[in-house]
Tab-separated table of N, CA, C and O in Angstrom:
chain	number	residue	atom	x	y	z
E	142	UNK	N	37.379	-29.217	61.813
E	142	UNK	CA	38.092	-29.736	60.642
E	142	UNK	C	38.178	-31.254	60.735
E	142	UNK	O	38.578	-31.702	61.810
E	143	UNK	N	37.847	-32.154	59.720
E	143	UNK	CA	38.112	-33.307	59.435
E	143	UNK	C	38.944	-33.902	58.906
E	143	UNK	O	39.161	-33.815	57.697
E	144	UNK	N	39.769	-34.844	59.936
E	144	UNK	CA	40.850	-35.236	59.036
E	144	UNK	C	40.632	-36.190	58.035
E	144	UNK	O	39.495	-36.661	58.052
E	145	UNK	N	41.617	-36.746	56.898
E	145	UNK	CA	41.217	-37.081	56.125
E	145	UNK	C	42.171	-38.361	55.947
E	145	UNK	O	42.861	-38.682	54.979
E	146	UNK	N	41.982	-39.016	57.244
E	146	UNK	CA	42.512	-40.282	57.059
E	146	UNK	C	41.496	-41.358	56.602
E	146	UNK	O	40.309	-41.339	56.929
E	147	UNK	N	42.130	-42.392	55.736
E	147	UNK	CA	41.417	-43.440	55.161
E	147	UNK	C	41.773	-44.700	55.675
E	147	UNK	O	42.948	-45.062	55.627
E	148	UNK	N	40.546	-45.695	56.355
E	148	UNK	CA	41.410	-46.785	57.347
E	148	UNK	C	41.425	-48.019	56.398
E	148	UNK	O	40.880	-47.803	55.316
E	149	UNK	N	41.764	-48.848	56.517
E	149	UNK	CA	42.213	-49.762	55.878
E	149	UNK	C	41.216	-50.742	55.159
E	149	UNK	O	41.703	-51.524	54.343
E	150	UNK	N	39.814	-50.769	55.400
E	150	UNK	CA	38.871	-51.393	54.913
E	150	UNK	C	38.239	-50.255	53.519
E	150	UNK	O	37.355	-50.567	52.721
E	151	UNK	N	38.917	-49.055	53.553
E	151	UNK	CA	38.487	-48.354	52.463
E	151	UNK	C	39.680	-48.643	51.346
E	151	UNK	O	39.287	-48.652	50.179
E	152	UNK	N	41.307	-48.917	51.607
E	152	UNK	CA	41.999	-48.661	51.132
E	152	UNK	C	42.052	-49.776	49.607
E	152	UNK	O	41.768	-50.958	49.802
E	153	UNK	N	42.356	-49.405	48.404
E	153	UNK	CA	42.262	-50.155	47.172
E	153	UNK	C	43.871	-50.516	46.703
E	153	UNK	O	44.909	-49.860	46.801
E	154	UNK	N	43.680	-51.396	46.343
E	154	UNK	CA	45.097	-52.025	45.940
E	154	UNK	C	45.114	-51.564	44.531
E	154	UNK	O	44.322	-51.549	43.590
E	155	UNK	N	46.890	-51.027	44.867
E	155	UNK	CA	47.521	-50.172	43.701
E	155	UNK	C	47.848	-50.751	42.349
E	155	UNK	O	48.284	-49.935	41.537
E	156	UNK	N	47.769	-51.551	42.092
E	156	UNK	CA	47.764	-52.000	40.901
E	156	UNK	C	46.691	-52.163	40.103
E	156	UNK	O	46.725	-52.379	38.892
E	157	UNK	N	45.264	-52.006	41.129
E	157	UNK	CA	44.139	-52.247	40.501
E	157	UNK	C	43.190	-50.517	40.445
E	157	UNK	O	42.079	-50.208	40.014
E	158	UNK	N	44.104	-49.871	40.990
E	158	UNK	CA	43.335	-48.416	41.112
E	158	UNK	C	42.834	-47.736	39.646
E	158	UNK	O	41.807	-47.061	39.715
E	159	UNK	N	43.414	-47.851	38.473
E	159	UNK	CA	43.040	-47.469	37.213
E	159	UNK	C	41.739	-48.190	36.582
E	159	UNK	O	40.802	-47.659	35.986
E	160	UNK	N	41.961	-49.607	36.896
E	160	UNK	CA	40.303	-50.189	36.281
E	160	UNK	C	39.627	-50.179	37.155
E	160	UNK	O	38.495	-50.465	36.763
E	161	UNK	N	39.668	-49.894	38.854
E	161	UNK	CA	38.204	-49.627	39.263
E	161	UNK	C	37.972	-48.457	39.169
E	161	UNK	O	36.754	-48.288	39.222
E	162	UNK	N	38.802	-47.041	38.993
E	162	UNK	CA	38.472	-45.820	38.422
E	162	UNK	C	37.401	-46.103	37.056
E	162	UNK	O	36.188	-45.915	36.966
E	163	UNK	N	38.491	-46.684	35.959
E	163	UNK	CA	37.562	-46.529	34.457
E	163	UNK	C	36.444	-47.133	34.665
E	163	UNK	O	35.418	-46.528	34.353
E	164	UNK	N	36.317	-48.830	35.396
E	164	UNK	CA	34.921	-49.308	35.609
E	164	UNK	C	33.547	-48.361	36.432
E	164	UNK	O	32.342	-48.590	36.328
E	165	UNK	N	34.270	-47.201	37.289
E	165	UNK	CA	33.295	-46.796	38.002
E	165	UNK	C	32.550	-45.048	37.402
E	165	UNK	O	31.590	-44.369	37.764
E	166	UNK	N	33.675	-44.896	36.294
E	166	UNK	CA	33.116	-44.120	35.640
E	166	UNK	C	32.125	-44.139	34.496
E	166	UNK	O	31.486	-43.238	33.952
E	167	UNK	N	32.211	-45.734	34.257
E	167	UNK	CA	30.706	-46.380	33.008
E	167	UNK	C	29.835	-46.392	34.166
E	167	UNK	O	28.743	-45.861	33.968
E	168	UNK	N	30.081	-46.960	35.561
E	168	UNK	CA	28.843	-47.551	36.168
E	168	UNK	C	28.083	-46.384	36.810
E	168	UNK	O	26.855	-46.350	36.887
E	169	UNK	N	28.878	-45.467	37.247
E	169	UNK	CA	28.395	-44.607	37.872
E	169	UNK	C	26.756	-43.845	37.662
E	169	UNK	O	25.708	-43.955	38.298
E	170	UNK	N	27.139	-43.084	36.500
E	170	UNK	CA	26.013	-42.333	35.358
E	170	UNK	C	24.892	-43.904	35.291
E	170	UNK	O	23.881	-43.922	35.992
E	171	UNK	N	25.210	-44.991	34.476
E	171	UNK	CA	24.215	-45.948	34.619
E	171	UNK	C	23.468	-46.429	35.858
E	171	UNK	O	22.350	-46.875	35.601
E	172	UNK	N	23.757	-46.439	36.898
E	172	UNK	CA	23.450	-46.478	37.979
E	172	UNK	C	22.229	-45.811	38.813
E	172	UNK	O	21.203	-46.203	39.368
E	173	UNK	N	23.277	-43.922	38.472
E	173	UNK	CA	22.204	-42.826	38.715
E	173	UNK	C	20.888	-42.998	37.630
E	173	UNK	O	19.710	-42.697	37.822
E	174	UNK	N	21.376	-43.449	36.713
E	174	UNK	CA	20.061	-42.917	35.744
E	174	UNK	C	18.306	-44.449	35.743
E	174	UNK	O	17.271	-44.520	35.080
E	175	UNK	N	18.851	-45.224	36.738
E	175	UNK	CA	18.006	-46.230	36.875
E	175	UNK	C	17.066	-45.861	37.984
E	175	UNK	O	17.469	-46.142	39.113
E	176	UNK	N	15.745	-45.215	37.872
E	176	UNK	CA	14.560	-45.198	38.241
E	176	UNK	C	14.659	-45.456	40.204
E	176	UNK	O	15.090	-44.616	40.994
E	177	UNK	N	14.173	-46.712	40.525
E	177	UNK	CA	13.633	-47.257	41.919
E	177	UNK	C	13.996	-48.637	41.217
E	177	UNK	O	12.984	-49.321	41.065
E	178	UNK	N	15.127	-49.219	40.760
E	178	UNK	CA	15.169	-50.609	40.670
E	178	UNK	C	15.974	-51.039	42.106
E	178	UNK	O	16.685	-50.193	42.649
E	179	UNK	N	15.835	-52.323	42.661
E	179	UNK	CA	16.285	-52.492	43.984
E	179	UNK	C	17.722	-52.507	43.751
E	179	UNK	O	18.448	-51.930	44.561
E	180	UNK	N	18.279	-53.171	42.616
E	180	UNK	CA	19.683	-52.976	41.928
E	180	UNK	C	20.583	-51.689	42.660
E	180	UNK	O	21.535	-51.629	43.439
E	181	UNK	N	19.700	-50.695	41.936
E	181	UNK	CA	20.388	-49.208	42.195
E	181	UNK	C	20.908	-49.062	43.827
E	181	UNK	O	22.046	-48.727	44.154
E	182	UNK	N	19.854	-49.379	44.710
E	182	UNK	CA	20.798	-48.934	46.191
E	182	UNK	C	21.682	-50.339	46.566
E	182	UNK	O	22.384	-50.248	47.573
E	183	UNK	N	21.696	-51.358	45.984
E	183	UNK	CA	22.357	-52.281	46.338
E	183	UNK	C	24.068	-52.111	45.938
E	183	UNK	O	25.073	-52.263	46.633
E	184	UNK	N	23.871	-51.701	44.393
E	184	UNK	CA	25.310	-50.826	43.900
E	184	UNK	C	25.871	-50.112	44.525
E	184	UNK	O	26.985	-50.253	45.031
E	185	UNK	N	24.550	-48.493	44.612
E	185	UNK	CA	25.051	-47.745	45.361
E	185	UNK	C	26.014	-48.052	46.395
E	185	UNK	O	26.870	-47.169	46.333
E	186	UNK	N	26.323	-48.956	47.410
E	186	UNK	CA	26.720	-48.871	48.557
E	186	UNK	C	27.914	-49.367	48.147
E	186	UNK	O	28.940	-48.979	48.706
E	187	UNK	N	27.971	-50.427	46.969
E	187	UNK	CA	29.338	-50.493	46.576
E	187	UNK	C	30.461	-49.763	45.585
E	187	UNK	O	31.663	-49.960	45.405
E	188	UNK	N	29.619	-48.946	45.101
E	188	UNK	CA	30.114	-47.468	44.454
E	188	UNK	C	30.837	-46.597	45.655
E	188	UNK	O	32.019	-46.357	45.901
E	189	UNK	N	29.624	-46.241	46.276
E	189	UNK	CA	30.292	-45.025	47.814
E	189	UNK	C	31.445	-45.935	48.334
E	189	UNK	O	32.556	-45.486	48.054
E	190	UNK	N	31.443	-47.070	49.003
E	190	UNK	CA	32.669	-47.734	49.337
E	190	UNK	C	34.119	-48.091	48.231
E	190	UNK	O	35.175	-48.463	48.744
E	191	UNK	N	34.005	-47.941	46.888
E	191	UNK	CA	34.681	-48.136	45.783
E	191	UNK	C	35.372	-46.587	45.892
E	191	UNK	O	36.481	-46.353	45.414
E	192	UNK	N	34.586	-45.605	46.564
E	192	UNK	CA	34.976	-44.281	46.083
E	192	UNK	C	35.581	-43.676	47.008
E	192	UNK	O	36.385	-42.802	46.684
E	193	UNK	N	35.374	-43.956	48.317
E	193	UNK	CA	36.018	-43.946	50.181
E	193	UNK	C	37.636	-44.626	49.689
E	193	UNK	O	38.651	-43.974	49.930
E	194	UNK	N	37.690	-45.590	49.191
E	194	UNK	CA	39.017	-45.699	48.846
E	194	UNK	C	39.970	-45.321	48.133
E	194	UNK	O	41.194	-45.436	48.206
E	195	UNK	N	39.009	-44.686	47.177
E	195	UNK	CA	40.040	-43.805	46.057
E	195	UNK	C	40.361	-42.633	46.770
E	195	UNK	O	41.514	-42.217	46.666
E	196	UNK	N	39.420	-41.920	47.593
E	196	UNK	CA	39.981	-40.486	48.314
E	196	UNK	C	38.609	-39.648	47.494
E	196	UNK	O	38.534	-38.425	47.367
E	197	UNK	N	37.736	-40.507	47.072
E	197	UNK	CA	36.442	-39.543	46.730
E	197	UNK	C	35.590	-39.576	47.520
E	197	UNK	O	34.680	-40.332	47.179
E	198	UNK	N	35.389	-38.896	48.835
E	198	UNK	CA	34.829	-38.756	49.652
E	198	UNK	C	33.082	-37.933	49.440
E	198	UNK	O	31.939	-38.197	49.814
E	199	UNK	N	33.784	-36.791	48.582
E	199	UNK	CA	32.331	-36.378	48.387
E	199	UNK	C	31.279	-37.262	47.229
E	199	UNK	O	30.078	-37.496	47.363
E	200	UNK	N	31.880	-37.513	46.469
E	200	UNK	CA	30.807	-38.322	45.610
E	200	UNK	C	30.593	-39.796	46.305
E	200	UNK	O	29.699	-40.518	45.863
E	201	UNK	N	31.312	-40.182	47.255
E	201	UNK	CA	30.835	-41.424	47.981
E	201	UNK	C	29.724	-40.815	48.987
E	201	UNK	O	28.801	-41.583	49.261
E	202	UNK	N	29.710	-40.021	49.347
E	202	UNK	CA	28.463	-39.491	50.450
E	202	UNK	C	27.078	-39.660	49.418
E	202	UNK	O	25.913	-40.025	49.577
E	203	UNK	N	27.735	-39.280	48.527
E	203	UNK	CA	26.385	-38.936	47.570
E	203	UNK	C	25.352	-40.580	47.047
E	203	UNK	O	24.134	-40.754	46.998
E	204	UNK	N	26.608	-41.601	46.714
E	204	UNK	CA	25.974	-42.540	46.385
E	204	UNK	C	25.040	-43.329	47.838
E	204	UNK	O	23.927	-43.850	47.907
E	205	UNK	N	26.328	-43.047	49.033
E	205	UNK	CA	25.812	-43.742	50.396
E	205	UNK	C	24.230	-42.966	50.390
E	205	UNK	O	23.232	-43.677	50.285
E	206	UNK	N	24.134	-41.832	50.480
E	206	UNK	CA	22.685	-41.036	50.252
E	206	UNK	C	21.402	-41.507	49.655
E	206	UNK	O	20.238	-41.386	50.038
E	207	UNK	N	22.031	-42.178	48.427
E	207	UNK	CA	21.202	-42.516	47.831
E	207	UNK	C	20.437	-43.906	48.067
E	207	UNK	O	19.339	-44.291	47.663
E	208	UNK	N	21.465	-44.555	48.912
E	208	UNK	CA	20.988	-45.990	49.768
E	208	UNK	C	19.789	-45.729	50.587
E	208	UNK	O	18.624	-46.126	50.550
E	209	UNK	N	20.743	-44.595	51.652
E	209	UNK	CA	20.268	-44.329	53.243
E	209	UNK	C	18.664	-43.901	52.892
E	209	UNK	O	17.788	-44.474	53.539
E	210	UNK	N	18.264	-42.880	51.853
E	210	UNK	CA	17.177	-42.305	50.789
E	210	UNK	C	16.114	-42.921	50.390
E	210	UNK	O	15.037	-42.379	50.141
E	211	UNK	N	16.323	-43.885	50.323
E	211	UNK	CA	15.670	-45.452	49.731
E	211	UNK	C	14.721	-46.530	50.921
E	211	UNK	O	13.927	-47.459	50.771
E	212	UNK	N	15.430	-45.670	52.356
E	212	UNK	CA	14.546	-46.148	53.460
E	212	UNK	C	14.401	-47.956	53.334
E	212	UNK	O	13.484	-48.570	53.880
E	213	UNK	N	15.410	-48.570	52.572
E	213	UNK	CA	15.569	-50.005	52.477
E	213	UNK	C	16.302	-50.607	53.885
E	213	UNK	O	17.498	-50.559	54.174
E	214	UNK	N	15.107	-51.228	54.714
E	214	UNK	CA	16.108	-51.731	55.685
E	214	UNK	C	17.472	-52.709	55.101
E	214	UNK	O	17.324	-53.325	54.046
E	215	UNK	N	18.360	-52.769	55.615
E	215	UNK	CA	19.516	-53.598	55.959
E	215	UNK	C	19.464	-54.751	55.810
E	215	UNK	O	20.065	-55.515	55.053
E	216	UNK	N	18.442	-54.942	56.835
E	216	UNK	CA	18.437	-56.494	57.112
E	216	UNK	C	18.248	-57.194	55.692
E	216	UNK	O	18.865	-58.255	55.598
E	217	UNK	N	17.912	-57.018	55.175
E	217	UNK	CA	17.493	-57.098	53.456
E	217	UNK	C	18.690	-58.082	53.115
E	217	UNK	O	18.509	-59.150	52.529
E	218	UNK	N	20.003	-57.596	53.561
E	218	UNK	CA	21.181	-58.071	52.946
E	218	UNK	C	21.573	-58.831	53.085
E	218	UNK	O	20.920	-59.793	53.489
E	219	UNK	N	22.811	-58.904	52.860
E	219	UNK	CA	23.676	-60.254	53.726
E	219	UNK	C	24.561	-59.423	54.480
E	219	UNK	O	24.674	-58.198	54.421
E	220	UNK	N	25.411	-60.555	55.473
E	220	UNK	CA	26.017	-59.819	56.733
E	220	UNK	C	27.090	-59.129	55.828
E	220	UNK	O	27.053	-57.908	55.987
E	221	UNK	N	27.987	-59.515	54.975
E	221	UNK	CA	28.927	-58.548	54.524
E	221	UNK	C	28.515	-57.297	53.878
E	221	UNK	O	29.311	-56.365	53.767
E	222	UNK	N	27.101	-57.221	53.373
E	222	UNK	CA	26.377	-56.205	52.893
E	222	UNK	C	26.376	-55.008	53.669
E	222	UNK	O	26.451	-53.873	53.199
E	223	UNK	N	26.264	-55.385	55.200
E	223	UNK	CA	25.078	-55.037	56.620
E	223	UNK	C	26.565	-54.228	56.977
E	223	UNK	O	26.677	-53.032	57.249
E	224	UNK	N	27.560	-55.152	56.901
E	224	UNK	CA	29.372	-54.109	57.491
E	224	UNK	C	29.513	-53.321	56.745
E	224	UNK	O	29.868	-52.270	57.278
E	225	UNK	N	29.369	-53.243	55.240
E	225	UNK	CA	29.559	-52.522	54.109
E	225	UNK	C	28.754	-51.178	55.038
E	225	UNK	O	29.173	-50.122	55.511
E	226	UNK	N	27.615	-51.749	55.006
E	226	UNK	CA	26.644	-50.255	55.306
E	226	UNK	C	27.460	-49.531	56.837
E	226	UNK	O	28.143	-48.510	56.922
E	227	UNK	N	27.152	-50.289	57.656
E	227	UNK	CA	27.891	-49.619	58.902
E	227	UNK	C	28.977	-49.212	58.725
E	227	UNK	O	29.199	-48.164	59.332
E	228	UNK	N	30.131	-49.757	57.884
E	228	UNK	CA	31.020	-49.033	57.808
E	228	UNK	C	31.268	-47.025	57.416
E	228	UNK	O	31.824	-45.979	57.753
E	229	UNK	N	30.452	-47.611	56.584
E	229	UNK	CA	29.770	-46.023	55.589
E	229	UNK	C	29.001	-45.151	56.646
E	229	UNK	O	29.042	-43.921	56.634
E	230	UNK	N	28.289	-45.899	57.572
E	230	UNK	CA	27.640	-45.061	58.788
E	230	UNK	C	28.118	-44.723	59.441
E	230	UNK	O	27.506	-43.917	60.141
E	231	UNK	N	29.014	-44.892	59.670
E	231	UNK	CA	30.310	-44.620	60.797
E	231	UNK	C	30.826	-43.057	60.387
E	231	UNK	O	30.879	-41.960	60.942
E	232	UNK	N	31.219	-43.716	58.898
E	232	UNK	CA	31.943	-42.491	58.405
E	232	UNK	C	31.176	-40.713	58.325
E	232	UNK	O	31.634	-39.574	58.422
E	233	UNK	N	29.804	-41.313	58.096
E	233	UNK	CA	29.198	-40.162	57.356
E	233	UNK	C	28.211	-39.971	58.475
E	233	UNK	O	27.429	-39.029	58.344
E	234	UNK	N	28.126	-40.692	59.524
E	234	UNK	CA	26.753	-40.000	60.737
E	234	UNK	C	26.915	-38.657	61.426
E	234	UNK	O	26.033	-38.178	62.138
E	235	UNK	N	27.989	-38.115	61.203
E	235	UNK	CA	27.711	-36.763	61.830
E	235	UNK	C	27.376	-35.689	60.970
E	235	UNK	O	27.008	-34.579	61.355
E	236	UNK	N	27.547	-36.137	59.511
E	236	UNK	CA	27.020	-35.311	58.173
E	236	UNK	C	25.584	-35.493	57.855
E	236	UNK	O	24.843	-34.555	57.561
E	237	UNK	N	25.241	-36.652	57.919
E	237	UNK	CA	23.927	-37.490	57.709
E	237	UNK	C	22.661	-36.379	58.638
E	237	UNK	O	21.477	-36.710	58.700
C-alpha cells in the first residue's frame, strides 16, 4: 500500500487552486491532442507536476508517461526543467 503523502514541492497554494484546476482543464485535452510537437512533452511535465499537487496522482502518471514515452533526453532542458523531471522520477519509478 502507498501512502499518499504529498511533499512540499508538489503542494499548490490555496488561493490559487481553482484557476490552475480551470486552466488545466482547457490545457489538458489541447495538449493530448497535439501530434509529436516538442511543445507537448515539455508541458506534459508541467501538467503531471500541476496535477501531483492537486492530489491527481493518476492522471499525473499519465502526462509524466507521456514525457518518459517520447525517449527525449533531459539534458535538452534547463536545470529547473531536469528537477521537475527527477522529481516525478522519484515519485513514479517503482510504477514506471
Amino acid at each position: 500500500m502507498r501512502l499518499q503523502y504529498i511533499p512540499d514541492y508538489f503542494k499548490v497554494i490555496p488561493q490559487k487552486k481553482d484557476v490552475l484546476e480551470e486552466m488545466l482543464e482547457i490545457l489538458m485535452p489541447e495538449v493530448e491532442s497535439w501530434k509529436s510537437h516538442p511543445a507537448k512533452y515539455e508541458y506534459s511535465i508541467h501538467i503531471a507536476h500541476y496535477l501531483m499537487g492537486l492530489g491527481r496522482r493518476d492522471e499525473a502518471k499519465k502526462f509524466y508517461l507521456i514525457f518518459k514515452e517520447s525517449k527525449i533526453s533531459i539534458e535538452q532542458y534547463a536545470l529547473w526543467m531536469r528537477q521537475e523531471v527527477e522529481i516525478l522520477d522519484a515519485e513514479f519509478e517503482v510504477e514506471v
